[in-house]
Amino acid sequence: MTTRRVDNFLSILSGMPAHQSLFVSANQIIQIQHLFLRMISPQLAKRCVIGKFSDGILIIYADSSAIAAKLRQITPSLLSKFDSQVVSIQIVVDARCRRNSMSISSKQKPQLSQSAAQDLNQLALAMPVSPLRTAIESLLNNCKPNPNFS
């Protein structure tokens, strides 16, 4: 299905009385998400997502308790920026939120510069067998060298 067909389908569906409340809620959440992303840092935005919004109560899902704590710290500021649209904010820790964002980044191997890889390899060869040497060798095996780095 092309994008135009999907857009036409969604616009027809949004006009139907049976689905209108769903589209109104979805658009409201999208608007709140855009506002929310402008209010917080990009690093924090990667670790949380807007969940449900009803009756002035906004639920934000965080991927860890540390992120939830940071969100709780800035909740008064968020409430003032949302004006009267949002009356209360609830923060919920949801590990699935992190798993989804990690699945994208975990597919990419970390990169080392050519010189860093050579230096680490020389260091590992000069060391006696130890947990540190094993860790360095594991790092070298898991990272792909990037010839563009110097």
Short mmCIF file of N, CA and C in Angstrom, two decimals:
data_model
loop_
_atom_site.label_atom_id
_atom_site.label_comp_id
_atom_site.label_asym_id
_atom_site.label_seq_id
_atom_site.Cartn_x
_atom_site.Cartn_y
_atom_site.Cartn_z
N MET A 1 0.85 -1.18 0.00
CA MET A 1 0.00 0.00 0.00
C MET A 1 0.89 1.24 0.00
N THR A 2 0.62 2.17 -0.87
CA THR A 2 1.42 3.38 -0.93
C THR A 2 1.04 4.32 0.20
N THR A 3 1.89 5.30 0.41
CA THR A 3 1.65 6.26 1.48
C THR A 3 0.35 7.02 1.25
N ARG A 4 0.10 7.39 0.02
CA ARG A 4 -1.12 8.14 -0.29
C ARG A 4 -2.36 7.33 0.04
N ARG A 5 -2.33 6.04 -0.27
CA ARG A 5 -3.48 5.18 0.02
C ARG A 5 -3.69 5.04 1.52
N VAL A 6 -2.59 4.90 2.24
CA VAL A 6 -2.70 4.78 3.70
C VAL A 6 -3.26 6.07 4.28
N ASP A 7 -2.76 7.22 3.81
CA ASP A 7 -3.27 8.51 4.28
C ASP A 7 -4.76 8.66 3.98
N ASN A 8 -5.16 8.28 2.78
CA ASN A 8 -6.59 8.35 2.43
C ASN A 8 -7.43 7.44 3.32
N PHE A 9 -6.93 6.23 3.54
CA PHE A 9 -7.63 5.28 4.40
C PHE A 9 -7.79 5.84 5.81
N LEU A 10 -6.70 6.39 6.36
CA LEU A 10 -6.75 6.94 7.71
C LEU A 10 -7.66 8.17 7.79
N SER A 11 -7.65 9.00 6.77
CA SER A 11 -8.53 10.18 6.81
C SER A 11 -10.00 9.77 6.73
N ILE A 12 -10.30 8.76 5.93
CA ILE A 12 -11.68 8.25 5.87
C ILE A 12 -12.08 7.64 7.21
N LEU A 13 -11.17 6.85 7.78
CA LEU A 13 -11.44 6.20 9.06
C LEU A 13 -11.65 7.23 10.17
N SER A 14 -10.84 8.31 10.16
CA SER A 14 -10.96 9.32 11.22
C SER A 14 -12.28 10.07 11.15
N GLY A 15 -12.90 10.10 9.98
CA GLY A 15 -14.19 10.77 9.84
C GLY A 15 -15.37 9.94 10.30
N MET A 16 -15.15 8.66 10.50
CA MET A 16 -16.25 7.78 10.95
C MET A 16 -16.49 7.98 12.44
N PRO A 17 -17.73 8.13 12.83
CA PRO A 17 -18.05 8.37 14.24
C PRO A 17 -17.52 7.29 15.18
N ALA A 18 -17.51 6.05 14.73
CA ALA A 18 -17.06 4.95 15.60
C ALA A 18 -15.58 5.05 15.94
N HIS A 19 -14.79 5.67 15.05
CA HIS A 19 -13.34 5.73 15.26
C HIS A 19 -12.84 7.12 15.61
N GLN A 20 -13.72 8.08 15.62
CA GLN A 20 -13.31 9.46 15.81
C GLN A 20 -12.63 9.69 17.16
N SER A 21 -13.15 9.11 18.23
CA SER A 21 -12.54 9.32 19.55
C SER A 21 -11.13 8.73 19.61
N LEU A 22 -10.92 7.62 18.92
CA LEU A 22 -9.59 7.02 18.87
C LEU A 22 -8.60 7.95 18.20
N PHE A 23 -8.99 8.54 17.08
CA PHE A 23 -8.10 9.44 16.35
C PHE A 23 -7.85 10.73 17.12
N VAL A 24 -8.86 11.22 17.82
CA VAL A 24 -8.68 12.41 18.64
C VAL A 24 -7.67 12.13 19.75
N SER A 25 -7.79 10.98 20.41
CA SER A 25 -6.85 10.60 21.46
C SER A 25 -5.44 10.42 20.91
N ALA A 26 -5.33 9.76 19.77
CA ALA A 26 -4.01 9.54 19.16
C ALA A 26 -3.35 10.86 18.79
N ASN A 27 -4.11 11.78 18.20
CA ASN A 27 -3.55 13.09 17.85
C ASN A 27 -3.14 13.88 19.08
N GLN A 28 -3.91 13.75 20.14
CA GLN A 28 -3.58 14.44 21.39
C GLN A 28 -2.27 13.91 21.96
N ILE A 29 -2.10 12.59 21.96
CA ILE A 29 -0.86 11.99 22.46
C ILE A 29 0.32 12.39 21.58
N ILE A 30 0.12 12.44 20.28
CA ILE A 30 1.20 12.86 19.37
C ILE A 30 1.62 14.30 19.66
N GLN A 31 0.65 15.19 19.87
CA GLN A 31 0.97 16.58 20.20
C GLN A 31 1.72 16.68 21.52
N ILE A 32 1.28 15.92 22.51
CA ILE A 32 1.95 15.93 23.82
C ILE A 32 3.36 15.38 23.68
N GLN A 33 3.53 14.32 22.88
CA GLN A 33 4.86 13.74 22.66
C GLN A 33 5.80 14.78 22.04
N HIS A 34 5.32 15.53 21.05
CA HIS A 34 6.15 16.56 20.42
C HIS A 34 6.55 17.63 21.43
N LEU A 35 5.60 18.08 22.23
CA LEU A 35 5.90 19.07 23.27
C LEU A 35 6.92 18.51 24.26
N PHE A 36 6.68 17.29 24.69
CA PHE A 36 7.54 16.64 25.68
C PHE A 36 8.97 16.53 25.15
N LEU A 37 9.13 16.14 23.90
CA LEU A 37 10.47 15.98 23.33
C LEU A 37 11.20 17.31 23.21
N ARG A 38 10.47 18.41 23.06
CA ARG A 38 11.11 19.73 23.04
C ARG A 38 11.51 20.20 24.43
N MET A 39 10.87 19.65 25.46
CA MET A 39 11.12 20.09 26.84
C MET A 39 12.31 19.38 27.48
N ILE A 40 12.62 18.18 27.03
CA ILE A 40 13.67 17.40 27.69
C ILE A 40 14.89 17.25 26.78
N SER A 41 15.98 16.82 27.37
CA SER A 41 17.22 16.65 26.60
C SER A 41 17.10 15.45 25.65
N PRO A 42 17.85 15.47 24.56
CA PRO A 42 17.81 14.33 23.62
C PRO A 42 18.22 13.01 24.28
N GLN A 43 19.17 13.08 25.21
CA GLN A 43 19.61 11.87 25.90
C GLN A 43 18.48 11.27 26.73
N LEU A 44 17.73 12.12 27.39
CA LEU A 44 16.60 11.67 28.20
C LEU A 44 15.47 11.17 27.30
N ALA A 45 15.29 11.82 26.18
CA ALA A 45 14.21 11.45 25.25
C ALA A 45 14.39 10.04 24.70
N LYS A 46 15.63 9.61 24.56
CA LYS A 46 15.89 8.26 24.05
C LYS A 46 15.50 7.19 25.06
N ARG A 47 15.35 7.57 26.32
CA ARG A 47 15.15 6.60 27.37
C ARG A 47 13.74 6.59 27.96
N CYS A 48 12.83 7.37 27.37
CA CYS A 48 11.46 7.40 27.88
C CYS A 48 10.49 7.68 26.74
N VAL A 49 9.21 7.40 27.00
CA VAL A 49 8.19 7.59 25.98
C VAL A 49 6.86 7.93 26.65
N ILE A 50 6.07 8.73 25.94
CA ILE A 50 4.73 9.07 26.43
C ILE A 50 3.86 7.83 26.28
N GLY A 51 3.10 7.55 27.33
CA GLY A 51 2.20 6.40 27.30
C GLY A 51 0.77 6.86 27.11
N LYS A 52 0.01 6.77 28.15
CA LYS A 52 -1.42 7.08 28.09
C LYS A 52 -1.65 8.51 28.57
N PHE A 53 -2.67 9.13 28.01
CA PHE A 53 -3.10 10.45 28.48
C PHE A 53 -4.62 10.46 28.52
N SER A 54 -5.16 10.62 29.71
CA SER A 54 -6.61 10.75 29.84
C SER A 54 -6.95 11.52 31.10
N ASP A 55 -7.97 12.32 31.01
CA ASP A 55 -8.46 13.13 32.13
C ASP A 55 -7.36 13.99 32.74
N GLY A 56 -6.44 14.48 31.92
CA GLY A 56 -5.37 15.35 32.40
C GLY A 56 -4.21 14.62 33.05
N ILE A 57 -4.26 13.30 33.10
CA ILE A 57 -3.18 12.51 33.70
C ILE A 57 -2.32 11.93 32.58
N LEU A 58 -1.05 12.26 32.62
CA LEU A 58 -0.10 11.80 31.61
C LEU A 58 0.79 10.72 32.22
N ILE A 59 0.91 9.60 31.53
CA ILE A 59 1.79 8.52 31.98
C ILE A 59 3.00 8.50 31.07
N ILE A 60 4.19 8.54 31.68
CA ILE A 60 5.45 8.49 30.95
C ILE A 60 6.16 7.21 31.35
N TYR A 61 6.57 6.43 30.36
CA TYR A 61 7.30 5.19 30.61
C TYR A 61 8.80 5.47 30.51
N ALA A 62 9.53 5.10 31.56
CA ALA A 62 10.98 5.25 31.59
C ALA A 62 11.61 3.86 31.55
N ASP A 63 12.80 3.76 30.97
CA ASP A 63 13.41 2.44 30.82
C ASP A 63 14.21 2.00 32.03
N SER A 64 14.40 2.88 33.01
CA SER A 64 15.12 2.49 34.22
C SER A 64 14.70 3.37 35.38
N SER A 65 15.04 2.94 36.57
CA SER A 65 14.67 3.73 37.75
C SER A 65 15.46 5.04 37.80
N ALA A 66 16.66 5.06 37.26
CA ALA A 66 17.45 6.29 37.24
C ALA A 66 16.78 7.34 36.34
N ILE A 67 16.30 6.91 35.20
CA ILE A 67 15.60 7.82 34.29
C ILE A 67 14.29 8.28 34.92
N ALA A 68 13.60 7.36 35.59
CA ALA A 68 12.36 7.71 36.27
C ALA A 68 12.62 8.76 37.35
N ALA A 69 13.72 8.61 38.08
CA ALA A 69 14.06 9.58 39.13
C ALA A 69 14.32 10.96 38.51
N LYS A 70 15.04 10.99 37.40
CA LYS A 70 15.31 12.26 36.73
C LYS A 70 14.00 12.90 36.25
N LEU A 71 13.11 12.09 35.70
CA LEU A 71 11.82 12.61 35.25
C LEU A 71 11.00 13.15 36.43
N ARG A 72 11.07 12.46 37.57
CA ARG A 72 10.34 12.94 38.75
C ARG A 72 10.90 14.28 39.22
N GLN A 73 12.23 14.46 39.07
CA GLN A 73 12.84 15.74 39.46
C GLN A 73 12.32 16.89 38.60
N ILE A 74 12.11 16.64 37.33
CA ILE A 74 11.70 17.72 36.43
C ILE A 74 10.19 17.79 36.22
N THR A 75 9.44 16.95 36.93
CA THR A 75 7.98 16.94 36.79
C THR A 75 7.34 18.30 37.03
N PRO A 76 7.71 19.05 38.08
CA PRO A 76 7.08 20.37 38.27
C PRO A 76 7.31 21.30 37.07
N SER A 77 8.50 21.26 36.52
CA SER A 77 8.81 22.07 35.35
C SER A 77 7.98 21.64 34.14
N LEU A 78 7.86 20.33 33.96
CA LEU A 78 7.05 19.81 32.85
C LEU A 78 5.59 20.23 32.99
N LEU A 79 5.06 20.11 34.20
CA LEU A 79 3.66 20.49 34.44
C LEU A 79 3.41 21.95 34.11
N SER A 80 4.35 22.82 34.48
CA SER A 80 4.16 24.24 34.19
C SER A 80 4.24 24.52 32.69
N LYS A 81 5.06 23.76 31.97
CA LYS A 81 5.18 23.97 30.52
C LYS A 81 4.00 23.38 29.75
N PHE A 82 3.36 22.36 30.30
CA PHE A 82 2.19 21.79 29.64
C PHE A 82 0.94 22.64 29.86
N ASP A 83 1.03 23.67 30.67
CA ASP A 83 -0.10 24.53 31.01
C ASP A 83 -1.19 23.72 31.70
N SER A 84 -2.43 23.97 31.35
CA SER A 84 -3.54 23.28 32.02
C SER A 84 -3.93 21.98 31.33
N GLN A 85 -3.27 21.67 30.22
CA GLN A 85 -3.60 20.45 29.48
C GLN A 85 -3.30 19.20 30.32
N VAL A 86 -2.15 19.23 31.02
CA VAL A 86 -1.74 18.10 31.86
C VAL A 86 -1.82 18.53 33.31
N VAL A 87 -2.58 17.79 34.11
CA VAL A 87 -2.77 18.12 35.52
C VAL A 87 -1.81 17.33 36.40
N SER A 88 -1.53 16.10 35.99
CA SER A 88 -0.70 15.20 36.78
C SER A 88 0.16 14.35 35.85
N ILE A 89 1.37 14.03 36.32
CA ILE A 89 2.27 13.16 35.55
C ILE A 89 2.63 11.97 36.42
N GLN A 90 2.45 10.78 35.86
CA GLN A 90 2.87 9.55 36.53
C GLN A 90 4.03 8.96 35.74
N ILE A 91 5.07 8.56 36.46
CA ILE A 91 6.24 7.95 35.83
C ILE A 91 6.21 6.46 36.14
N VAL A 92 6.32 5.64 35.11
CA VAL A 92 6.30 4.19 35.26
C VAL A 92 7.58 3.63 34.67
N VAL A 93 8.27 2.78 35.44
CA VAL A 93 9.47 2.12 34.93
C VAL A 93 9.04 0.90 34.13
N ASP A 94 9.48 0.84 32.90
CA ASP A 94 9.13 -0.27 32.01
C ASP A 94 10.39 -0.68 31.25
N ALA A 95 10.95 -1.83 31.61
CA ALA A 95 12.19 -2.30 31.00
C ALA A 95 12.02 -2.58 29.51
N ARG A 96 10.81 -2.87 29.06
CA ARG A 96 10.60 -3.12 27.63
C ARG A 96 10.92 -1.89 26.80
N CYS A 97 10.73 -0.73 27.39
CA CYS A 97 11.04 0.53 26.71
C CYS A 97 12.52 0.56 26.35
N ARG A 98 13.38 0.14 27.25
CA ARG A 98 14.83 0.11 27.03
C ARG A 98 15.19 -0.97 26.03
N ARG A 99 14.55 -2.13 26.13
CA ARG A 99 14.87 -3.24 25.24
C ARG A 99 14.65 -2.85 23.79
N ASN A 100 13.59 -2.11 23.51
CA ASN A 100 13.31 -1.69 22.14
C ASN A 100 14.37 -0.74 21.62
N SER A 101 14.80 0.21 22.45
CA SER A 101 15.83 1.14 21.98
C SER A 101 17.19 0.48 21.91
N MET A 102 17.43 -0.51 22.77
CA MET A 102 18.72 -1.21 22.73
C MET A 102 18.81 -2.12 21.53
N SER A 103 17.72 -2.69 21.09
CA SER A 103 17.77 -3.64 19.98
C SER A 103 18.30 -2.96 18.71
N ILE A 104 18.03 -1.70 18.56
CA ILE A 104 18.52 -0.98 17.39
C ILE A 104 20.02 -0.74 17.52
N SER A 105 20.45 -0.24 18.68
CA SER A 105 21.86 0.09 18.84
C SER A 105 22.73 -1.14 19.07
N SER A 106 22.17 -2.23 19.60
CA SER A 106 22.99 -3.40 19.88
C SER A 106 23.39 -4.14 18.62
N LYS A 107 22.72 -3.87 17.51
CA LYS A 107 23.08 -4.51 16.25
C LYS A 107 24.35 -3.90 15.67
N GLN A 108 24.69 -2.70 16.09
CA GLN A 108 25.88 -2.03 15.60
C GLN A 108 27.05 -2.35 16.52
N LYS A 109 28.14 -2.81 15.92
CA LYS A 109 29.32 -3.11 16.73
C LYS A 109 30.01 -1.80 17.09
N PRO A 110 30.52 -1.72 18.32
CA PRO A 110 31.30 -0.53 18.69
C PRO A 110 32.55 -0.45 17.82
N GLN A 111 33.02 0.75 17.59
CA GLN A 111 34.16 0.92 16.71
C GLN A 111 35.37 1.41 17.48
N LEU A 112 36.52 0.95 17.06
CA LEU A 112 37.80 1.41 17.59
C LEU A 112 38.61 1.97 16.43
N SER A 113 39.41 2.98 16.73
CA SER A 113 40.31 3.47 15.69
C SER A 113 41.38 2.41 15.44
N GLN A 114 42.02 2.49 14.29
CA GLN A 114 43.07 1.54 13.93
C GLN A 114 44.19 1.57 14.97
N SER A 115 44.59 2.77 15.35
CA SER A 115 45.69 2.89 16.32
C SER A 115 45.28 2.38 17.70
N ALA A 116 44.03 2.62 18.10
CA ALA A 116 43.57 2.12 19.40
C ALA A 116 43.56 0.60 19.41
N ALA A 117 43.10 0.00 18.31
CA ALA A 117 43.08 -1.46 18.22
C ALA A 117 44.50 -2.03 18.28
N GLN A 118 45.43 -1.39 17.58
CA GLN A 118 46.83 -1.85 17.60
C GLN A 118 47.43 -1.71 19.00
N ASP A 119 47.18 -0.56 19.64
CA ASP A 119 47.72 -0.33 20.98
C ASP A 119 47.15 -1.33 21.99
N LEU A 120 45.85 -1.58 21.91
CA LEU A 120 45.24 -2.55 22.83
C LEU A 120 45.76 -3.96 22.57
N ASN A 121 45.98 -4.29 21.32
CA ASN A 121 46.51 -5.60 20.97
C ASN A 121 47.92 -5.77 21.52
N GLN A 122 48.76 -4.74 21.37
CA GLN A 122 50.13 -4.79 21.91
C GLN A 122 50.10 -4.89 23.43
N LEU A 123 49.21 -4.16 24.06
CA LEU A 123 49.08 -4.21 25.52
C LEU A 123 48.69 -5.61 25.97
N ALA A 124 47.72 -6.20 25.30
CA ALA A 124 47.26 -7.54 25.67
C ALA A 124 48.38 -8.57 25.50
N LEU A 125 49.16 -8.45 24.43
CA LEU A 125 50.26 -9.39 24.20
C LEU A 125 51.35 -9.25 25.25
N ALA A 126 51.55 -8.05 25.77
CA ALA A 126 52.60 -7.81 26.77
C ALA A 126 52.17 -8.22 28.18
N MET A 127 50.89 -8.45 28.38
CA MET A 127 50.38 -8.77 29.72
C MET A 127 50.39 -10.26 29.97
N PRO A 128 50.54 -10.64 31.26
CA PRO A 128 50.37 -12.06 31.59
C PRO A 128 48.88 -12.42 31.50
N VAL A 129 48.59 -13.70 31.44
CA VAL A 129 47.20 -14.14 31.39
C VAL A 129 46.50 -13.68 32.67
N SER A 130 45.44 -12.91 32.49
CA SER A 130 44.70 -12.35 33.63
C SER A 130 43.30 -11.97 33.16
N PRO A 131 42.42 -11.67 34.10
CA PRO A 131 41.07 -11.22 33.70
C PRO A 131 41.11 -9.94 32.86
N LEU A 132 42.07 -9.05 33.15
CA LEU A 132 42.18 -7.82 32.38
C LEU A 132 42.57 -8.12 30.93
N ARG A 133 43.54 -9.02 30.76
CA ARG A 133 43.95 -9.39 29.40
C ARG A 133 42.78 -10.04 28.65
N THR A 134 42.04 -10.89 29.33
CA THR A 134 40.88 -11.54 28.71
C THR A 134 39.84 -10.49 28.30
N ALA A 135 39.65 -9.49 29.15
CA ALA A 135 38.68 -8.44 28.85
C ALA A 135 39.13 -7.61 27.64
N ILE A 136 40.42 -7.31 27.56
CA ILE A 136 40.94 -6.55 26.42
C ILE A 136 40.79 -7.35 25.14
N GLU A 137 41.11 -8.64 25.20
CA GLU A 137 40.97 -9.49 24.01
C GLU A 137 39.51 -9.59 23.58
N SER A 138 38.63 -9.68 24.55
CA SER A 138 37.20 -9.73 24.25
C SER A 138 36.74 -8.42 23.59
N LEU A 139 37.24 -7.31 24.11
CA LEU A 139 36.92 -6.00 23.53
C LEU A 139 37.39 -5.93 22.08
N LEU A 140 38.59 -6.39 21.84
CA LEU A 140 39.13 -6.38 20.47
C LEU A 140 38.32 -7.28 19.54
N ASN A 141 37.86 -8.41 20.05
CA ASN A 141 37.07 -9.32 19.22
C ASN A 141 35.67 -8.77 18.92
N ASN A 142 35.13 -8.01 19.87
CA ASN A 142 33.76 -7.50 19.71
C ASN A 142 33.67 -6.17 18.98
N CYS A 143 34.78 -5.47 18.87
CA CYS A 143 34.78 -4.17 18.20
C CYS A 143 35.36 -4.32 16.81
N LYS A 144 34.73 -3.64 15.88
CA LYS A 144 35.31 -3.65 14.54
C LYS A 144 36.19 -2.42 14.40
N PRO A 145 37.39 -2.59 13.88
CA PRO A 145 38.25 -1.42 13.70
C PRO A 145 37.71 -0.52 12.59
N ASN A 146 37.80 0.76 12.81
CA ASN A 146 37.32 1.72 11.82
C ASN A 146 38.53 2.41 11.21
N PRO A 147 38.80 2.20 9.93
CA PRO A 147 39.97 2.81 9.31
C PRO A 147 39.85 4.32 9.18
N ASN A 148 38.64 4.87 9.32
CA ASN A 148 38.47 6.32 9.20
C ASN A 148 38.94 7.06 10.43
N PHE A 149 38.95 6.36 11.59
CA PHE A 149 39.48 6.96 12.80
C PHE A 149 40.99 6.89 12.75
N SER A 150 41.64 7.85 13.40
CA SER A 150 43.11 7.78 13.44
C SER A 150 43.60 7.56 14.83
#
